[in-house]
Coordinates of C-alpha atoms in Angstrom, one line a residue:
Chain A
M1 CA -14.4 -22.9 -18.1
L2 CA -11.5 -22.5 -18.5
T3 CA -9.2 -25.9 -17.3
R4 CA -6.3 -25.0 -15.0
T5 CA -4.2 -28.2 -14.7
S6 CA -1.0 -27.4 -16.4
H7 CA -0.3 -24.1 -16.4
L8 CA 3.1 -22.4 -17.1
F9 CA 1.7 -20.4 -14.2
D10 CA 1.0 -23.3 -11.5
D11 CA 3.8 -24.4 -12.0
A12 CA 5.6 -21.4 -11.6
T13 CA 3.6 -20.6 -8.7
R14 CA 3.8 -24.6 -7.3
V15 CA 4.6 -24.8 -3.2
T16 CA 4.9 -27.7 -1.3
A17 CA 3.7 -27.8 1.7
G18 CA 4.9 -28.0 5.0
D19 CA 4.1 -27.1 8.9
S20 CA 5.2 -23.7 9.1
R21 CA 7.9 -24.2 6.3
W22 CA 7.3 -24.8 2.5
Q23 CA 9.0 -25.1 -0.6
G24 CA 8.7 -22.9 -3.8
Q25 CA 11.1 -22.9 -6.4
T26 CA 11.9 -20.1 -9.3
S27 CA 10.8 -20.8 -13.0
E28 CA 12.4 -19.9 -16.3
D29 CA 8.7 -19.6 -17.8
Y30 CA 8.9 -16.7 -15.2
W31 CA 12.1 -14.4 -15.3
A32 CA 12.9 -10.9 -15.5
F33 CA 15.9 -9.0 -16.2
V34 CA 18.2 -10.2 -13.1
G35 CA 15.6 -12.5 -10.2
P36 CA 12.3 -14.0 -10.9
F37 CA 9.0 -12.1 -11.8
G38 CA 8.6 -10.0 -8.8
G39 CA 4.1 -11.0 -9.4
A40 CA 4.8 -14.7 -9.7
T41 CA 6.8 -14.9 -6.5
A42 CA 4.1 -12.7 -4.7
A43 CA 1.6 -15.1 -6.3
T44 CA 3.7 -18.4 -4.8
I45 CA 3.8 -16.4 -0.9
L46 CA 0.0 -16.1 -1.7
R47 CA -1.2 -19.8 -3.1
A48 CA 1.8 -21.2 0.3
L49 CA -1.1 -19.1 2.1
I50 CA -3.7 -19.7 0.5
D51 CA -3.0 -23.4 0.8
H52 CA -2.1 -23.4 4.3
P53 CA -4.9 -25.5 6.5
Q54 CA -5.1 -22.7 9.2
R55 CA -5.9 -20.4 6.5
S56 CA -9.6 -19.1 6.8
G57 CA -11.2 -16.8 4.6
D58 CA -9.8 -14.7 1.7
P59 CA -6.6 -12.5 0.9
L60 CA -8.0 -9.4 1.6
A61 CA -4.1 -8.1 1.5
L62 CA -0.9 -8.9 0.5
T63 CA 2.2 -6.6 1.0
V64 CA 6.0 -8.0 -0.2
N65 CA 9.0 -6.4 0.5
Y66 CA 11.8 -7.8 -2.1
C67 CA 14.4 -7.1 0.2
A68 CA 17.3 -8.9 -2.2
P69 CA 17.8 -10.7 -5.4
I70 CA 16.2 -14.4 -5.6
A71 CA 18.6 -16.6 -7.2
E72 CA 17.5 -19.5 -9.7
G73 CA 16.7 -22.9 -7.8
T74 CA 14.3 -23.3 -5.1
F75 CA 13.0 -21.4 -2.4
D76 CA 11.7 -21.8 1.7
L77 CA 9.0 -19.8 2.6
D78 CA 8.3 -19.1 6.6
V79 CA 4.8 -18.5 7.0
R80 CA 3.9 -17.7 10.2
L81 CA 0.1 -17.1 11.3
V82 CA 0.4 -14.0 13.3
K83 CA -2.6 -13.6 15.1
A84 CA -6.1 -14.4 14.5
N85 CA -9.5 -13.7 15.0
R86 CA -13.1 -13.5 14.4
S87 CA -13.2 -12.5 11.2
T88 CA -9.8 -11.9 9.8
Q89 CA -6.5 -13.7 10.5
H90 CA -2.8 -11.9 9.6
W91 CA -0.1 -14.1 8.0
S92 CA 3.6 -13.7 7.5
V93 CA 6.1 -15.4 5.3
E94 CA 9.3 -15.2 4.7
L95 CA 11.2 -16.3 2.0
T96 CA 15.4 -18.0 1.8
Q97 CA 17.7 -19.6 -0.2
G98 CA 20.0 -22.1 1.7
G99 CA 19.5 -20.2 4.8
A100 CA 21.0 -17.0 4.0
E101 CA 19.2 -14.3 5.4
V102 CA 15.5 -12.9 3.9
A103 CA 15.0 -12.3 0.4
T104 CA 11.5 -11.7 0.7
L105 CA 9.1 -10.6 4.1
A106 CA 5.6 -10.4 3.1
T107 CA 2.7 -9.7 5.1
A108 CA -1.2 -10.5 4.5
V109 CA -4.4 -10.4 5.6
F110 CA -7.3 -12.3 5.2
A111 CA -10.3 -11.7 6.2
E112 CA -14.1 -13.6 6.7
R113 CA -16.1 -11.3 3.6
R114 CA -19.6 -11.1 5.6
P115 CA -22.8 -8.9 3.0
S116 CA -22.4 -5.1 3.7
W117 CA -23.3 -2.3 1.7
S118 CA -21.9 -1.9 -1.4
H119 CA -20.7 0.9 -3.6
Q120 CA -17.6 1.0 -6.3
Q121 CA -17.2 5.1 -6.3
A122 CA -14.4 4.2 -9.2
E123 CA -15.4 4.7 -12.6
F124 CA -14.6 1.5 -14.7
P125 CA -12.1 2.5 -17.0
K126 CA -13.2 3.2 -20.9
A127 CA -11.6 1.0 -23.5
A128 CA -11.3 -0.8 -26.8
P129 CA -12.3 -4.2 -26.7
F130 CA -9.9 -6.5 -26.4
E131 CA -10.1 -8.5 -29.1
Q132 CA -9.6 -4.9 -31.2
I133 CA -6.5 -4.5 -30.0
V134 CA -2.4 -6.2 -31.6
P135 CA -1.0 -7.9 -28.4
Y136 CA 2.3 -6.2 -27.3
S137 CA 5.3 -8.1 -29.3
R138 CA 8.5 -6.7 -27.9
V139 CA 9.2 -9.3 -25.1
A140 CA 12.7 -8.0 -23.3
A141 CA 12.2 -10.8 -20.6
S142 CA 11.0 -14.7 -20.6
W143 CA 8.4 -13.3 -17.6
V144 CA 6.7 -10.8 -20.6
K145 CA 6.3 -13.7 -23.2
Q146 CA 3.2 -15.4 -20.5
Y147 CA 0.6 -12.5 -20.7
D148 CA -1.0 -10.6 -22.9
F149 CA -0.4 -7.3 -22.8
R150 CA -2.8 -5.3 -24.9
F151 CA -2.6 -1.6 -24.8
V152 CA -5.0 1.3 -24.9
E153 CA -3.4 4.1 -23.8
G154 CA 0.4 4.7 -22.6
D155 CA 1.3 2.0 -25.0
P156 CA 5.0 1.2 -24.3
N157 CA 7.0 3.0 -27.0
F158 CA 11.2 2.5 -25.3
G159 CA 14.0 3.5 -26.8
G160 CA 11.6 6.0 -29.1
T161 CA 13.3 9.6 -28.9
P162 CA 11.4 11.7 -26.0
P163 CA 9.1 14.3 -26.8
A164 CA 8.5 17.8 -26.5
A165 CA 5.2 15.9 -24.1
P166 CA 5.0 16.6 -20.7
P167 CA 6.6 12.8 -19.0
N168 CA 3.6 10.5 -18.7
A169 CA 3.2 7.7 -17.0
F170 CA 0.0 6.6 -17.4
S171 CA -1.4 2.8 -18.8
K172 CA -4.5 1.1 -19.8
L173 CA -3.9 -2.2 -20.7
W174 CA -6.1 -5.6 -21.0
I175 CA -4.3 -8.1 -19.5
G176 CA -4.4 -12.3 -19.9
D177 CA -2.0 -15.3 -18.8
R178 CA -0.7 -15.5 -22.5
V179 CA -2.5 -19.0 -22.5
P180 CA -5.4 -18.0 -21.1
R181 CA -6.7 -19.1 -17.7
K182 CA -9.3 -17.8 -15.1
I183 CA -8.4 -15.2 -13.4
D184 CA -7.9 -15.9 -9.9
M185 CA -6.5 -14.0 -6.5
L186 CA -3.2 -16.2 -7.4
S187 CA -3.9 -14.2 -11.3
L188 CA -4.8 -10.8 -10.2
M189 CA -1.5 -11.0 -7.3
A190 CA 0.4 -11.6 -10.5
M191 CA -0.9 -9.3 -12.4
S192 CA -0.9 -6.1 -10.1
D193 CA 2.4 -6.7 -10.4
A194 CA 3.1 -6.5 -14.1
F195 CA 3.1 -3.1 -15.3
F196 CA 6.1 -2.0 -16.3
A197 CA 8.3 0.3 -14.2
R198 CA 6.6 3.5 -14.5
V199 CA 10.1 5.1 -14.6
F200 CA 10.2 3.0 -18.7
H201 CA 6.9 4.9 -19.6
A202 CA 7.7 8.7 -18.6
R203 CA 11.2 8.4 -19.3
R204 CA 10.1 6.2 -22.6
E205 CA 13.8 4.5 -21.6
L206 CA 15.4 1.4 -20.0
V207 CA 16.9 2.3 -16.6
P208 CA 18.0 0.2 -13.7
F209 CA 14.1 -0.9 -12.3
G210 CA 13.6 -2.9 -9.2
T211 CA 10.3 -3.0 -7.2
V212 CA 11.1 -2.6 -3.1
S213 CA 7.6 -2.7 -2.2
L214 CA 3.8 -3.6 -3.6
T215 CA 0.5 -4.0 -1.5
T216 CA -2.4 -5.3 -3.3
Y217 CA -5.9 -5.4 -1.9
F218 CA -9.0 -7.3 -3.2
H219 CA -12.1 -6.4 -3.1
A220 CA -14.3 -9.3 -4.3
S221 CA -14.2 -12.1 -2.6
A222 CA -13.9 -15.4 -3.7
E223 CA -16.8 -16.2 -4.8
D224 CA -17.4 -13.3 -6.5
L225 CA -14.1 -13.4 -8.7
A226 CA -15.5 -17.7 -9.3
A227 CA -18.4 -15.5 -10.5
E228 CA -17.0 -13.7 -13.1
D229 CA -15.3 -16.5 -14.8
I230 CA -12.9 -14.2 -17.1
S231 CA -9.5 -15.1 -18.1
R232 CA -8.3 -11.4 -18.5
I233 CA -8.4 -8.0 -16.5
L234 CA -9.0 -4.3 -17.8
A235 CA -6.2 -2.9 -16.0
V236 CA -5.3 0.8 -15.3
A237 CA -1.2 2.2 -13.9
D238 CA 0.0 5.4 -12.8
A239 CA 2.6 6.3 -11.1
K240 CA 2.4 10.4 -8.9
I241 CA 6.1 11.4 -8.3
F242 CA 10.0 10.0 -8.9
H243 CA 12.5 11.6 -6.8
K244 CA 15.9 10.7 -5.3
S245 CA 15.9 7.4 -7.2
Y246 CA 12.3 5.9 -5.7
G247 CA 9.0 6.3 -7.9
D248 CA 5.9 5.3 -7.1
Q249 CA 2.7 3.4 -9.1
N250 CA -0.6 3.1 -7.9
G251 CA -2.8 0.4 -10.4
E252 CA -6.4 -0.2 -11.1
L253 CA -7.4 -4.4 -11.9
W254 CA -11.1 -4.0 -13.5
S255 CA -13.4 -7.5 -14.3
P256 CA -14.8 -6.6 -17.8
S257 CA -18.3 -6.5 -16.1
G258 CA -16.6 -3.2 -15.0
R259 CA -16.5 -5.1 -11.1
L260 CA -13.3 -3.6 -9.1
L261 CA -11.4 -6.6 -8.2
A262 CA -8.3 -4.9 -6.3
T263 CA -6.3 -2.3 -6.1
T264 CA -2.4 -2.3 -6.4
T265 CA 0.4 -0.1 -4.9
Q266 CA 4.3 -0.6 -5.0
I267 CA 7.6 1.9 -4.6
A268 CA 10.3 0.8 -7.0
Y269 CA 13.9 2.0 -7.3
F270 CA 15.4 3.5 -10.4
K271 CA 18.4 4.8 -12.0
A272 CA 17.6 7.8 -14.0
Chain B
M1 CA 11.1 27.3 13.6
L2 CA 9.4 25.7 15.8
T3 CA 10.6 23.8 18.8
R4 CA 9.9 19.9 19.4
T5 CA 10.5 19.7 23.1
S6 CA 7.5 18.5 25.0
H7 CA 4.7 18.8 22.2
L8 CA 1.7 16.5 23.3
F9 CA 2.5 14.1 20.1
D10 CA 6.6 13.6 21.3
D11 CA 4.9 12.7 24.6
A12 CA 2.6 9.9 22.9
T13 CA 5.1 8.5 20.3
R14 CA 7.8 8.2 22.7
V15 CA 9.7 5.3 23.0
T16 CA 12.2 3.8 25.5
A17 CA 15.4 1.8 23.5
G18 CA 16.9 -2.2 23.9
D19 CA 18.7 -3.8 21.5
S20 CA 15.3 -5.4 19.7
R21 CA 13.2 -4.8 21.7
W22 CA 11.8 -1.7 22.5
Q23 CA 8.8 0.2 25.4
G24 CA 6.6 2.1 24.4
Q25 CA 2.9 3.3 25.9
T26 CA -0.8 4.7 24.8
S27 CA -1.4 8.2 25.2
E28 CA -4.9 9.7 26.7
D29 CA -4.2 12.1 24.5
Y30 CA -4.3 10.8 21.4
W31 CA -6.9 7.8 22.2
A32 CA -9.6 6.5 19.5
F33 CA -13.0 4.7 20.3
V34 CA -11.6 1.0 21.4
G35 CA -7.8 1.7 21.4
P36 CA -5.1 4.0 20.5
F37 CA -5.0 6.2 17.6
G38 CA -3.8 4.6 14.3
G39 CA -1.6 7.2 13.4
A40 CA 0.0 7.3 16.5
T41 CA 0.5 3.5 16.8
A42 CA 2.1 4.3 13.5
A43 CA 4.0 6.5 14.4
T44 CA 6.0 5.3 17.4
I45 CA 7.4 2.8 15.1
L46 CA 8.6 4.6 13.4
R47 CA 10.1 6.4 15.4
A48 CA 11.9 3.6 17.2
L49 CA 12.9 2.6 14.2
I50 CA 14.4 5.5 13.3
D51 CA 15.5 6.4 16.7
H52 CA 17.2 2.6 15.9
P53 CA 21.3 2.5 15.6
Q54 CA 21.3 0.5 13.1
R55 CA 19.1 2.7 11.5
S56 CA 20.7 3.5 8.0
G57 CA 19.0 6.2 5.5
D58 CA 15.2 8.0 5.3
P59 CA 12.1 6.1 5.9
L60 CA 11.0 5.2 2.2
A61 CA 8.0 2.4 3.0
L62 CA 6.1 1.2 6.0
T63 CA 3.2 -1.0 5.8
V64 CA 1.4 -1.0 9.4
N65 CA -1.2 -4.3 9.9
Y66 CA -3.3 -3.7 13.1
C67 CA -4.1 -8.1 14.3
A68 CA -5.7 -6.7 17.2
P69 CA -7.1 -3.6 19.4
I70 CA -4.3 -2.1 21.9
A71 CA -5.4 -2.3 25.8
E72 CA -4.5 1.2 28.0
G73 CA -0.5 0.9 28.6
T74 CA 2.7 -0.2 28.0
F75 CA 3.5 -2.7 25.2
D76 CA 6.9 -3.8 24.0
L77 CA 7.9 -2.7 20.8
D78 CA 10.6 -6.2 19.0
V79 CA 12.0 -4.9 16.3
R80 CA 14.0 -7.3 13.7
L81 CA 16.7 -5.7 11.1
V82 CA 15.3 -9.1 8.5
K83 CA 18.0 -7.3 5.4
A84 CA 19.9 -5.0 4.9
N85 CA 22.3 -3.6 2.0
R86 CA 23.9 -1.0 0.5
S87 CA 21.3 1.5 -0.1
T88 CA 18.1 0.0 1.7
Q89 CA 17.0 -1.6 5.1
H90 CA 13.6 -3.9 5.2
W91 CA 12.4 -3.2 8.6
S92 CA 10.2 -5.9 11.3
V93 CA 8.3 -4.6 14.1
E94 CA 5.9 -6.7 16.2
L95 CA 4.0 -5.1 18.9
T96 CA 2.7 -6.8 21.9
Q97 CA 1.7 -6.3 25.2
G98 CA 2.4 -8.2 29.0
G99 CA 3.5 -11.3 26.0
A100 CA 0.3 -11.4 24.5
E101 CA -0.4 -12.3 20.7
V102 CA 1.3 -10.1 18.0
A103 CA -1.5 -7.1 18.6
T104 CA 0.2 -4.4 15.5
L105 CA 2.6 -6.1 12.7
A106 CA 5.0 -3.7 10.8
T107 CA 7.4 -3.4 8.1
A108 CA 9.4 -0.9 6.7
V109 CA 11.7 -0.2 4.5
F110 CA 14.2 2.8 5.2
A111 CA 16.8 4.3 1.9
E112 CA 19.3 6.2 0.4
R113 CA 17.9 8.6 -0.5
R114 CA 20.1 9.6 -3.8
P115 CA 19.9 12.2 -5.9
S116 CA 18.3 11.9 -9.6
W117 CA 15.5 12.9 -12.5
S118 CA 12.8 14.2 -10.4
H119 CA 9.6 14.3 -11.6
Q120 CA 6.0 15.1 -9.9
Q121 CA 3.4 14.1 -12.4
A122 CA 0.6 14.4 -9.8
E123 CA -0.7 17.5 -9.4
F124 CA -1.0 20.3 -6.4
P125 CA -4.9 20.0 -5.3
K126 CA -6.4 23.5 -5.3
A127 CA -7.1 25.2 -1.7
A128 CA -8.6 28.2 -0.5
P129 CA -5.6 29.6 2.0
F130 CA -5.5 27.2 5.2
E131 CA -6.1 30.8 7.7
Q132 CA -9.2 31.2 5.8
I133 CA -10.7 28.2 6.9
V134 CA -12.9 27.6 9.8
P135 CA -11.6 24.8 12.0
Y136 CA -13.4 21.6 12.6
S137 CA -14.9 21.4 16.0
R138 CA -17.0 18.4 15.8
V139 CA -14.7 16.2 18.4
A140 CA -15.8 12.3 18.9
A141 CA -12.8 11.0 20.3
S142 CA -9.3 12.6 22.3
W143 CA -6.9 12.5 19.3
V144 CA -9.0 14.2 16.8
K145 CA -9.0 17.2 19.0
Q146 CA -4.6 17.1 18.5
Y147 CA -5.3 18.1 15.4
D148 CA -6.2 21.2 13.5
F149 CA -8.1 20.1 10.1
R150 CA -9.8 22.7 7.9
F151 CA -11.9 21.4 5.4
V152 CA -11.7 22.3 2.0
E153 CA -14.0 20.0 0.4
G154 CA -15.9 17.0 1.8
D155 CA -16.6 18.8 5.1
P156 CA -17.6 16.3 7.2
N157 CA -21.4 15.7 7.4
F158 CA -22.2 12.6 9.8
G159 CA -25.5 12.3 10.8
G160 CA -27.3 14.8 8.6
T161 CA -30.0 13.4 6.6
P162 CA -28.0 10.9 3.0
P163 CA -28.8 13.8 0.2
A164 CA -30.2 12.4 -2.7
A165 CA -26.5 13.1 -4.3
P166 CA -24.3 9.7 -5.3
P167 CA -21.9 8.5 -2.5
N168 CA -18.5 10.5 -2.1
A169 CA -16.4 9.9 0.1
F170 CA -13.7 11.8 -1.1
S171 CA -12.0 15.1 1.0
K172 CA -9.4 17.7 1.1
L173 CA -8.7 19.7 3.9
W174 CA -5.5 21.2 5.3
I175 CA -4.2 19.3 8.7
G176 CA -1.5 20.0 11.5
D177 CA -0.9 19.3 14.5
R178 CA -3.4 21.8 17.0
V179 CA -0.1 22.5 18.8
P180 CA 1.7 24.2 16.1
R181 CA 4.9 20.9 15.4
K182 CA 7.6 21.4 12.8
I183 CA 6.1 17.8 10.1
D184 CA 8.8 15.5 10.1
M185 CA 8.4 11.5 9.2
L186 CA 6.5 11.5 11.9
S187 CA 4.2 13.3 11.9
L188 CA 3.6 12.7 8.2
M189 CA 3.4 8.9 9.6
A190 CA 0.4 9.8 12.0
M191 CA -0.8 12.6 9.8
S192 CA -1.4 9.3 7.1
D193 CA -4.5 7.7 9.6
A194 CA -5.7 10.4 10.7
F195 CA -8.0 11.1 7.4
F196 CA -11.4 10.2 8.9
A197 CA -13.1 6.8 7.7
R198 CA -13.6 6.4 4.1
V199 CA -17.2 5.1 5.1
F200 CA -18.4 7.8 7.3
H201 CA -17.9 10.1 4.3
A202 CA -19.8 8.7 1.8
R203 CA -22.6 7.1 4.4
R204 CA -22.4 10.1 5.9
E205 CA -22.9 8.5 9.4
L206 CA -20.8 6.7 11.7
V207 CA -20.5 3.1 11.3
P208 CA -18.3 0.6 13.3
F209 CA -14.7 0.7 11.7
G210 CA -11.3 -0.7 11.9
T211 CA -8.1 0.0 9.3
V212 CA -6.7 -3.2 9.1
S213 CA -3.3 -2.4 7.2
L214 CA -1.9 0.9 6.6
T215 CA 1.2 1.8 4.2
T216 CA 2.4 5.4 3.3
Y217 CA 5.0 5.8 1.3
F218 CA 7.3 8.8 1.9
H219 CA 8.5 10.3 -1.4
A220 CA 11.5 13.1 0.4
S221 CA 13.8 12.8 2.2
A222 CA 13.9 13.7 5.5
E223 CA 16.4 16.2 4.1
D224 CA 13.2 17.7 2.4
L225 CA 11.4 18.1 4.3
A226 CA 13.2 19.8 6.9
A227 CA 14.3 22.5 4.4
E228 CA 9.8 22.4 3.7
D229 CA 9.8 24.1 7.3
I230 CA 6.7 23.7 7.2
S231 CA 3.8 22.5 10.3
R232 CA 1.0 22.6 8.3
I233 CA -0.1 19.8 5.0
L234 CA -2.9 20.2 2.5
A235 CA -3.9 16.6 1.8
V236 CA -6.4 14.4 -0.5
A237 CA -8.5 11.7 0.3
D238 CA -10.7 8.7 -1.6
A239 CA -12.1 5.6 -2.0
K240 CA -12.5 3.6 -5.2
I241 CA -14.8 0.8 -3.3
F242 CA -16.3 -0.1 -0.5
H243 CA -17.5 -4.0 -0.9
K244 CA -18.5 -6.7 2.0
S245 CA -17.4 -5.1 5.1
Y246 CA -14.5 -4.0 3.5
G247 CA -12.9 -0.4 1.9
D248 CA -10.1 1.1 0.7
Q249 CA -8.5 4.9 1.1
N250 CA -5.4 6.1 -0.7
G251 CA -4.4 9.5 0.6
E252 CA -2.1 12.1 -0.6
L253 CA 0.2 14.8 1.6
W254 CA 1.3 17.8 -0.1
S255 CA 3.8 20.9 1.1
P256 CA 1.7 24.2 0.9
S257 CA 4.7 25.0 -2.1
G258 CA 3.8 21.8 -3.9
R259 CA 5.8 18.8 -2.7
L260 CA 4.4 15.5 -2.7
L261 CA 5.8 14.5 0.5
A262 CA 3.7 11.1 1.4
T263 CA 0.9 8.9 -0.5
T264 CA -1.2 6.9 2.0
T265 CA -3.4 4.0 1.4
Q266 CA -5.4 1.3 3.6
I267 CA -7.8 -1.4 3.9
A268 CA -10.6 -1.4 6.9
Y269 CA -13.2 -3.5 8.4
F270 CA -16.4 -1.3 8.2
K271 CA -20.5 -3.5 9.3
A272 CA -22.9 -0.6 6.9

């Protein structure tokens, strides 16, 4: 069992509790090109909800709309329980800085996950073991350094000569924290935004890019996930279309044991 | 070109403009088992945004969280432009009835869709022509009657003896309005929730079911869509997992000409 204390990720997604207003701060360790790594922002929002005294049940769905860049420093999270019933809670969170306009807008659903018929229709992706794959080492932004990416398929080859093959946005990879940390809902949330931009893969080059809206569904209860006791996931990500400056991404996050932990989708801006 | 006036769908999703508070009403024509068809609610919310005087750009993403049942009658839509910049707008919408708690919570992104590199990686599903397929006729709820469903694969066989084959949630079908209506962003939004519950398909029986959160991305601009000039779509829907009372759905909505118009995903409660 890995210890969770003083991990960079926990520092980066730390929150200070309030009543409806919580505080967080950006982290140099999880910095992207023009702002914080979106996955760290999403995980910070999720942490505020999980830690909230009124929270009940497990995270089921989180949608994060990235409205404007977040500047380095502290931010406020206006956390609101919009509606609760016997088995589900609906939350909204607005991230602001210095009383300015909303920079990030999120909605979340928490649910009591009662026993039911269970069926996993998706197939576990075949992959060589983590240990047999060379870690990805070309680090462009500080947040990339915090992860141990091991590409099984769709190895990033950005900046290479575009081959004659048709564009292919598919990737299959292992993802762990660079400093191993037990996978929890927070790291799943962050990892669901830790795929490189599909447009980078499809075009094999870096282009201006920004996630606009991200939705992640959790398919394991907190108890299920804790029982897995893992420090990395096997993930696949793909895109269906790039058109008029926006493209999609859809992904699956798997436990090494073959359990589908989360699915994620996003729509993103690109310039190409 | 089909006329849009006085179509049942337009009546059902009619809104009365306000400043930040708009009004709508449920429709008997689009009624589900315990409330309005979620797709009609989502389309009504989208209509309020599209009709809003401050709206600019085309719908890019809409997430709708169904927090509580909506009773028959009128409802209020609190529409708020959360953040706007040069090319995107972020909106939130709260649906309430009689000043009570929020029943539906939505966030939306609108965007100016500028020309860019374009690539459709997803493959157009093969299907027999609409005209060669018998319309689905077993209508359980009034909203189902408003659509012309023609199943290419995954014909619903609910209540039949479960065969020995493993559960399969996949469906491929044509969807049009029963009274033909030109496909616009509103009908795409509604149709993205018009798949029968994946759990019905997987278990081949009706069970208690409710969509909790729905996200749809639009991959065509309003101009692209208008130019298609179509009154039906080819759609596929599938699920990856059913576990602890919740299951997912992901779908694609295609123009008959082979253009991917929208992708959609949802997480839903079921009891089985």
